[in-house]
Coordinates of C-alpha atoms in Angstrom, one line a residue:
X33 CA 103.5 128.6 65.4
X34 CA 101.5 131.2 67.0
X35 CA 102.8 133.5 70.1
X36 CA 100.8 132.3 73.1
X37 CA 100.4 136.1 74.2
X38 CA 99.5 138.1 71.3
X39 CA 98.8 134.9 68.7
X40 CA 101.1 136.6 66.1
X41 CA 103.3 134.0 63.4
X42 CA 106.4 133.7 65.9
X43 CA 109.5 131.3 65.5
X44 CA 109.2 131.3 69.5
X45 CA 106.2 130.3 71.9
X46 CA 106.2 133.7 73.2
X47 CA 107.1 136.2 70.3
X48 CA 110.4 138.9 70.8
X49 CA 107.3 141.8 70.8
X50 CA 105.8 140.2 73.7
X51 CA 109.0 139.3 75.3
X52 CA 110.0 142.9 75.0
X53 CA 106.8 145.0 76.1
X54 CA 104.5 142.5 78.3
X55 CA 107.3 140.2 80.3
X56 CA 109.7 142.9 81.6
X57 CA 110.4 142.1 85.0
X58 CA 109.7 144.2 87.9
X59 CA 111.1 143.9 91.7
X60 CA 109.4 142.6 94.0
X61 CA 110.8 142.2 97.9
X62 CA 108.7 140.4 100.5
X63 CA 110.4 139.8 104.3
X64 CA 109.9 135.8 105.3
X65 CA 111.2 136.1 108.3
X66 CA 113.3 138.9 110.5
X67 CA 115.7 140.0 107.9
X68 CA 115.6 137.4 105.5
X69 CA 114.2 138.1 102.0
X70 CA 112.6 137.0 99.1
X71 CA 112.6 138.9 95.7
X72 CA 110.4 137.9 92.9
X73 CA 110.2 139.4 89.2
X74 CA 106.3 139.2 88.5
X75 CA 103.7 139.3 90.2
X76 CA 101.7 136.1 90.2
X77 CA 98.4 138.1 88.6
X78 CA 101.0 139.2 85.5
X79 CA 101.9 135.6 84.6
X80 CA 99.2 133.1 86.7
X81 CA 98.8 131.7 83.2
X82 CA 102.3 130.7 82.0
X83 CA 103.3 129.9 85.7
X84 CA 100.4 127.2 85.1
X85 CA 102.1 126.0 82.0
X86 CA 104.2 123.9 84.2
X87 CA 101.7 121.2 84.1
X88 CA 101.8 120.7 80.4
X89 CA 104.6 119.3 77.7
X90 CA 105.3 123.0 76.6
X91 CA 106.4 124.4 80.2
X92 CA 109.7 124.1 80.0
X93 CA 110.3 126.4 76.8
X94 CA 107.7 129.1 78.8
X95 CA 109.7 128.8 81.5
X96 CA 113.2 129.0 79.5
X97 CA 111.6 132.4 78.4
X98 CA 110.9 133.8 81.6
X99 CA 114.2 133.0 83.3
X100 CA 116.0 134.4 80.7
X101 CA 114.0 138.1 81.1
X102 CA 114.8 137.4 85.4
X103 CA 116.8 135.4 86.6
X104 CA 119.4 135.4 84.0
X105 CA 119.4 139.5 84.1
X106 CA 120.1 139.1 87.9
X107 CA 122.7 137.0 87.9
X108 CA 124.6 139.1 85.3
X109 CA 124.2 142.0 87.9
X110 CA 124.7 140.4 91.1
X111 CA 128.5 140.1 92.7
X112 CA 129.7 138.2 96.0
X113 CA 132.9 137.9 97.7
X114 CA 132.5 134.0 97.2
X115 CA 130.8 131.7 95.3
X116 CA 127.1 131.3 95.8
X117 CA 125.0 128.2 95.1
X118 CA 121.8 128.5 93.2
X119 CA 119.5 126.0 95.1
X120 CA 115.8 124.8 93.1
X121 CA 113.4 123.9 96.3
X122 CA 112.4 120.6 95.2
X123 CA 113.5 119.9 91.5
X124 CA 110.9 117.3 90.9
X125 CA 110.4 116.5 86.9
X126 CA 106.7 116.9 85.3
X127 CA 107.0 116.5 81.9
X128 CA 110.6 115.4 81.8
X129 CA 111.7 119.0 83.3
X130 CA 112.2 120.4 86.8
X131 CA 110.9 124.7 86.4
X132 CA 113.2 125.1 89.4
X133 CA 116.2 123.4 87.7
X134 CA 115.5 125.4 84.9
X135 CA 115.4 128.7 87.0
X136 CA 118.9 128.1 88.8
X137 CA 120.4 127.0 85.3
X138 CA 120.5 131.0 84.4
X139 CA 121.5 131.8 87.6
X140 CA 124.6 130.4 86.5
X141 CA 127.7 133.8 86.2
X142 CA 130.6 134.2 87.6
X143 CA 129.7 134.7 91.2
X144 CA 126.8 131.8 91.1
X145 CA 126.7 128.5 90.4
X146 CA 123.8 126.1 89.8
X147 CA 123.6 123.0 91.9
X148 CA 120.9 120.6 90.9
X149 CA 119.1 118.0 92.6
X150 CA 120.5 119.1 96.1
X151 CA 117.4 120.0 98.3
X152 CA 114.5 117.3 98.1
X153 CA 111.4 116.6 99.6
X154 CA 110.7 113.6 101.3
X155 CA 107.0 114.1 101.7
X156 CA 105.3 115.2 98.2
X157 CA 102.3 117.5 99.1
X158 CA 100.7 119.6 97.1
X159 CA 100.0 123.0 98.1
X160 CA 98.4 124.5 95.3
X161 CA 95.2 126.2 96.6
X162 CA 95.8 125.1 100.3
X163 CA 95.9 127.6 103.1
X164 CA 98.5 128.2 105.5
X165 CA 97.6 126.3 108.4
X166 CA 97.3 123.3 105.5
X167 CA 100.8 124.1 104.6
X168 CA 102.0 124.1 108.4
X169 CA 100.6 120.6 109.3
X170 CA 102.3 118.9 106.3
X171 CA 105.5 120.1 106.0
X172 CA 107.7 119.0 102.6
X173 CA 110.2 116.9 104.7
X174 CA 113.6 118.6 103.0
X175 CA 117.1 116.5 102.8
X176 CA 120.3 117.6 101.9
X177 CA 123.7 116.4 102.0
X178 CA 125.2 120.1 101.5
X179 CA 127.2 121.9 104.1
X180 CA 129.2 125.3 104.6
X181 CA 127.6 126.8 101.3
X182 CA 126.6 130.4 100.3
X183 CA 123.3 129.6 99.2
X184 CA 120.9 131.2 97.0
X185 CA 117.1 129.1 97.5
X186 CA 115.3 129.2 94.1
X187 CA 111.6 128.6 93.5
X188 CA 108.8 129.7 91.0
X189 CA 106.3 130.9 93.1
X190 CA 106.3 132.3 96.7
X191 CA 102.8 132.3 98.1
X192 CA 103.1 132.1 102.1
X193 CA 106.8 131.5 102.2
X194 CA 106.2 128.3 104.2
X195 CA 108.3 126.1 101.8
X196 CA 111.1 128.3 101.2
X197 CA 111.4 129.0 105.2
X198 CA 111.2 125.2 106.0
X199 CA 113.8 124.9 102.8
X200 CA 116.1 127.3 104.7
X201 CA 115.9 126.1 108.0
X202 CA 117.1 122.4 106.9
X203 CA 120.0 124.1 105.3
X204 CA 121.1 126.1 107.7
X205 CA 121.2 122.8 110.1
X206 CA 123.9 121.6 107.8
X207 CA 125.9 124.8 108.1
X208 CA 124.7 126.7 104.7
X209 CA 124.4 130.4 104.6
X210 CA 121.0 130.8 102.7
X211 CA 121.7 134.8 101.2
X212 CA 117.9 135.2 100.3
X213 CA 115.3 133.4 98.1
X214 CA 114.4 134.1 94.7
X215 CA 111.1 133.7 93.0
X216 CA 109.6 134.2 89.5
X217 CA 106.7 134.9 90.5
X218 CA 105.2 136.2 93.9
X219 CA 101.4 136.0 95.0
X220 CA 100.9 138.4 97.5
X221 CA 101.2 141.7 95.0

């Protein structure tokens, strides 16, 4: 097969190379809301195109690729006095695959462990291309049946931080302790 980056022979959709020198992660940290954070690895001009692969059969082996070079370096860096709970926002399945499941599997180290299928929406909206007052008029409807967790909210991309802040306020009803959000990608830079 071809590398979708560079279109070299590779064993792998995305060749080591391009792995290596075009998907390094960078930091990114955005305030939601008075000292609540998200960080986010890419920004979402870097990789728009292979965030998009969601929507086809070959999305979940993309997005394998680029939680492995993120989220899986975090979580082999990050420590905690308790457990935390990696959270996906939503982990809806296109393609027989949820990209948030697959995000908060390599969150899984010793200080955080994956929880799947714990935070969904009632109300299926999509946002993609919708402004912010769209956003705030049809709200995603969370439920949850977790309680007095340490909670890490995982989702691919952060555009207004309008679902990850209605994500954390149905938690925190239930007694979680949402830490901070974390994002692949992140559309504001």
């Amino acid at each position: 097969m071809k590398c979708l980056l560079c279109e070299n022979l590779s064993l792998s959709i995305i060749c080591n190379k391009c792995q290596t020198t075009l998907l390094q992660p960078t930091f990114y940290k955005r305030e939601l809301t008075n000292g609540f954070f998200n960080y986010s690895f890419y920004s979402f001009k870097e990789i728009e195109e292979l965030l998009n692969s969601k929507y086809y059969f070959h999305g979940d082996r993309i997005y394998s690729i680029l939680a492995k070079l993120s989220f899986n370096k975090f979580a082999q860096n990050f420590s905690f006095n308790e457990t935390v709970y990696a959270i996906g926002i939503d982990e809806h399945t296109r393609h027989d695959y949820s990209q948030t499941a697959i995000l908060s599997k390599n969150l899984n180290s010793s200080f955080i462990k994956p929880l799947f299928g714990q935070l969904k929406a009632k109300n299926i909206v999509k946002y993609a291309g919708k402004d912010l007052e769209f956003r705030k008029k049809n709200k995603r409807k969370f439920e949850t049946n977790l309680t007095n967790k340490n909670i890490i909210l995982v989702d691919d991309l952060i555009t207004t931080g309008t679902t990850i802040l209605e994500a954390k306020k149905i938690l925190e009803k239930k007694g979680n302790n949402i830490l901070f959000s974390l994002t692949l990608a992140d559309a504001k830079f």
